PDB file of C-alpha atoms in Angstrom:
ATOM      1  CA  HIS A   1      -6.986 -17.160  -4.840  1.00  0.00           C
ATOM      2  CA  VAL A   2      -6.569 -13.435  -4.214  1.00  0.00           C
ATOM      3  CA  GLN A   3      -5.867 -10.935  -6.972  1.00  0.00           C
ATOM      4  CA  LEU A   4      -4.705  -7.379  -6.344  1.00  0.00           C
ATOM      5  CA  VAL A   5      -4.684  -4.752  -9.077  1.00  0.00           C
ATOM      6  CA  GLU A   6      -3.236  -1.292  -8.433  1.00  0.00           C
ATOM      7  CA  SER A   7      -4.091   1.893 -10.253  1.00  0.00           C
ATOM      8  CA  GLY A   8      -3.560   5.613  -9.821  1.00  0.00           C
ATOM      9  CA  GLY A   9       0.179   6.000 -10.201  1.00  0.00           C
ATOM     10  CA  GLY A  10       1.709   8.702 -12.329  1.00  0.00           C
ATOM     11  CA  SER A  11       3.941  11.742 -12.363  1.00  0.00           C
ATOM     12  CA  VAL A  12       3.465  14.704 -10.075  1.00  0.00           C
ATOM     13  CA  GLN A  13       5.428  17.736  -8.998  1.00  0.00           C
ATOM     14  CA  THR A  14       6.883  18.186  -5.541  1.00  0.00           C
ATOM     15  CA  GLY A  15       4.139  19.098  -3.112  1.00  0.00           C
ATOM     16  CA  GLY A  16       1.470  17.420  -5.186  1.00  0.00           C
ATOM     17  CA  SER A  17      -0.937  14.621  -4.321  1.00  0.00           C
ATOM     18  CA  LEU A  18      -1.920  11.245  -5.715  1.00  0.00           C
ATOM     19  CA  ARG A  19      -4.397   8.567  -4.754  1.00  0.00           C
ATOM     20  CA  LEU A  20      -3.491   4.934  -5.341  1.00  0.00           C
ATOM     21  CA  SER A  21      -6.188   2.283  -5.488  1.00  0.00           C
ATOM     22  CA  CYS A  22      -5.912  -1.470  -5.122  1.00  0.00           C
ATOM     23  CA  SER A  23      -8.832  -3.568  -6.258  1.00  0.00           C
ATOM     24  CA  ILE A  24      -9.059  -6.854  -4.350  1.00  0.00           C
ATOM     25  CA  SER A  25     -10.830  -9.959  -5.601  1.00  0.00           C
ATOM     26  CA  GLY A  26     -11.015 -13.510  -4.313  1.00  0.00           C
ATOM     27  CA  LYS A  27     -10.866 -13.864  -0.531  1.00  0.00           C
ATOM     28  CA  THR A  28     -13.736 -12.426   1.469  1.00  0.00           C
ATOM     29  CA  HIS A  29     -11.641 -11.883   4.603  1.00  0.00           C
ATOM     30  CA  LEU A  30      -8.113 -10.572   4.842  1.00  0.00           C
ATOM     31  CA  GLY A  31      -6.332  -9.990   8.141  1.00  0.00           C
ATOM     32  CA  CYS A  32      -3.923  -7.360   6.887  1.00  0.00           C
ATOM     33  CA  MET A  33      -3.561  -5.119   3.856  1.00  0.00           C
ATOM     34  CA  GLY A  34      -0.875  -2.624   3.099  1.00  0.00           C
ATOM     35  CA  TRP A  35       1.335  -0.678   0.742  1.00  0.00           C
ATOM     36  CA  PHE A  36       4.992  -1.178  -0.034  1.00  0.00           C
ATOM     37  CA  ARG A  37       7.356   1.082  -1.945  1.00  0.00           C
ATOM     38  CA  GLN A  38      10.456   0.211  -3.963  1.00  0.00           C
ATOM     39  CA  PRO A  39      12.701   3.004  -5.234  1.00  0.00           C
ATOM     40  CA  SER A  40      14.821   2.392  -8.303  1.00  0.00           C
ATOM     41  CA  GLY A  41      17.747   0.206  -7.302  1.00  0.00           C
ATOM     42  CA  GLY A  42      16.424  -0.031  -3.763  1.00  0.00           C
ATOM     43  CA  GLU A  43      14.632  -2.503  -1.566  1.00  0.00           C
ATOM     44  CA  ARG A  44      10.897  -2.964  -1.291  1.00  0.00           C
ATOM     45  CA  THR A  45       9.772  -1.718   2.111  1.00  0.00           C
ATOM     46  CA  GLY A  46       6.437  -1.433   3.827  1.00  0.00           C
ATOM     47  CA  ILE A  47       5.038   2.052   4.337  1.00  0.00           C
ATOM     48  CA  ALA A  48       1.483   1.559   5.615  1.00  0.00           C
ATOM     49  CA  THR A  49      -0.745  -1.229   6.875  1.00  0.00           C
ATOM     50  CA  ILE A  50      -4.367  -1.563   7.915  1.00  0.00           C
ATOM     51  CA  ASP A  51      -5.861  -4.633   9.560  1.00  0.00           C
ATOM     52  CA  SER A  52      -9.363  -6.051   9.651  1.00  0.00           C
ATOM     53  CA  ASP A  53     -10.116  -3.960  12.770  1.00  0.00           C
ATOM     54  CA  LYS A  54      -9.013  -0.767  10.946  1.00  0.00           C
ATOM     55  CA  ASN A  55      -5.852  -0.464  13.027  1.00  0.00           C
ATOM     56  CA  ILE A  56      -3.363   1.568  10.995  1.00  0.00           C
ATOM     57  CA  ARG A  57       0.383   1.921  11.081  1.00  0.00           C
ATOM     58  CA  TYR A  58       2.750   4.061   9.005  1.00  0.00           C
ATOM     59  CA  VAL A  59       6.472   4.177   8.564  1.00  0.00           C
ATOM     60  CA  GLY A  60       7.904   7.433   9.893  1.00  0.00           C
ATOM     61  CA  SER A  61       8.779   8.938   6.527  1.00  0.00           C
ATOM     62  CA  VAL A  62       5.149   9.031   5.375  1.00  0.00           C
ATOM     63  CA  LYS A  63       3.356   9.640   8.674  1.00  0.00           C
ATOM     64  CA  GLY A  64       1.241  12.778   8.497  1.00  0.00           C
ATOM     65  CA  ARG A  65       1.381  12.876   4.683  1.00  0.00           C
ATOM     66  CA  PHE A  66      -0.088   9.531   3.567  1.00  0.00           C
ATOM     67  CA  GLY A  67      -3.420   7.977   4.484  1.00  0.00           C
ATOM     68  CA  ILE A  68      -4.359   4.309   4.081  1.00  0.00           C
ATOM     69  CA  SER A  69      -8.005   3.304   3.984  1.00  0.00           C
ATOM     70  CA  THR A  70     -10.350   0.611   2.748  1.00  0.00           C
ATOM     71  CA  ASP A  71     -13.795   0.513   1.205  1.00  0.00           C
ATOM     72  CA  ASN A  72     -15.151  -2.917   2.010  1.00  0.00           C
ATOM     73  CA  ALA A  73     -18.182  -2.498  -0.228  1.00  0.00           C
ATOM     74  CA  LYS A  74     -15.936  -1.755  -3.204  1.00  0.00           C
ATOM     75  CA  LYS A  75     -13.279  -4.255  -2.046  1.00  0.00           C
ATOM     76  CA  THR A  76     -10.671  -1.583  -2.566  1.00  0.00           C
ATOM     77  CA  LEU A  77      -7.614  -0.450  -0.652  1.00  0.00           C
ATOM     78  CA  TYR A  78      -6.482   3.155  -1.003  1.00  0.00           C
ATOM     79  CA  LEU A  79      -3.366   5.167  -0.347  1.00  0.00           C
ATOM     80  CA  ASP A  80      -3.797   8.936  -0.330  1.00  0.00           C
ATOM     81  CA  MET A  81      -0.435  10.636  -0.742  1.00  0.00           C
ATOM     82  CA  ASN A  82       0.005  14.338  -0.026  1.00  0.00           C
ATOM     83  CA  ASN A  83       2.913  16.762   0.018  1.00  0.00           C
ATOM     84  CA  LEU A  84       4.922  14.399  -2.164  1.00  0.00           C
ATOM     85  CA  THR A  85       8.689  14.765  -2.489  1.00  0.00           C
ATOM     86  CA  PRO A  86      11.190  13.208  -4.932  1.00  0.00           C
ATOM     87  CA  GLU A  87      12.101  10.733  -2.158  1.00  0.00           C
ATOM     88  CA  ASP A  88       8.615   9.243  -2.569  1.00  0.00           C
ATOM     89  CA  THR A  89       9.438   8.174  -6.121  1.00  0.00           C
ATOM     90  CA  GLY A  90       9.243   4.444  -6.724  1.00  0.00           C
ATOM     91  CA  ILE A  91       7.043   1.531  -7.587  1.00  0.00           C
ATOM     92  CA  TYR A  92       4.170   1.137  -5.157  1.00  0.00           C
ATOM     93  CA  TYR A  93       2.752  -2.299  -4.440  1.00  0.00           C
ATOM     94  CA  CYS A  94      -0.346  -3.245  -2.539  1.00  0.00           C
ATOM     95  CA  ALA A  95      -0.195  -6.428  -0.513  1.00  0.00           C
ATOM     96  CA  ALA A  96      -2.538  -8.560   1.546  1.00  0.00           C
ATOM     97  CA  ASP A  97      -2.615 -11.635   3.719  1.00  0.00           C
ATOM     98  CA  GLU A  98      -5.048 -13.677   5.772  1.00  0.00           C
ATOM     99  CA  GLY A  99      -2.778 -13.348   8.798  1.00  0.00           C
ATOM    100  CA  VAL A 100      -2.191 -10.431  11.138  1.00  0.00           C
ATOM    101  CA  CYS A 101      -0.038  -7.473  10.196  1.00  0.00           C
ATOM    102  CA  GLY A 102       2.561  -8.331  12.813  1.00  0.00           C
ATOM    103  CA  LEU A 103       3.585 -11.385  10.789  1.00  0.00           C
ATOM    104  CA  TRP A 104       4.904  -9.084   8.066  1.00  0.00           C
ATOM    105  CA  ARG A 105       7.906  -8.278  10.268  1.00  0.00           C
ATOM    106  CA  THR A 106       9.099 -11.808   9.573  1.00  0.00           C
ATOM    107  CA  PHE A 107       7.202 -13.176   6.601  1.00  0.00           C
ATOM    108  CA  PRO A 108       6.284 -11.351   3.384  1.00  0.00           C
ATOM    109  CA  PRO A 109       2.605 -11.001   2.532  1.00  0.00           C
ATOM    110  CA  SER A 110       1.075 -13.838   0.548  1.00  0.00           C
ATOM    111  CA  TYR A 111      -0.568 -11.690  -2.106  1.00  0.00           C
ATOM    112  CA  TRP A 112       0.874  -8.850  -4.163  1.00  0.00           C
ATOM    113  CA  GLY A 113      -0.275  -6.484  -6.849  1.00  0.00           C
ATOM    114  CA  GLN A 114       1.737  -5.853  -9.992  1.00  0.00           C
ATOM    115  CA  GLY A 115       2.926  -2.422  -8.863  1.00  0.00           C
ATOM    116  CA  THR A 116       2.312   1.101 -10.079  1.00  0.00           C
ATOM    117  CA  GLN A 117       4.948   3.741 -10.740  1.00  0.00           C
ATOM    118  CA  VAL A 118       4.918   7.034  -8.860  1.00  0.00           C
ATOM    119  CA  THR A 119       7.352   9.718  -9.984  1.00  0.00           C
ATOM    120  CA  VAL A 120       7.787  12.996  -8.120  1.00  0.00           C
ATOM    121  CA  SER A 121       9.925  15.697  -9.687  1.00  0.00           C
TER     122      SER A 121
END
């Protein structure tokens, strides 16, 4: 059983930065990990993924501003967010799965964190 626990959300002004962390426990090998964002009243959408080979993909709206990374020793997934805008406001979820990231185009990840709120004003 995999447990994901996010931390690091909060309120920040436009142009500011935040680092989100996702502590992972349980499985020793995960094929894909990533971050999703859900604005108020909106859909939850993927914004960044990283696979077990450290291949990384970003959605266009965050490319160049956000950075996804992992620390295997600490079993932690990170999302560094820079140059934040009000459009980045929402609940951020980390997610993980044993399968490859490509499966997430069709099937949702198996494991989810509880979410952390990010507010940019």
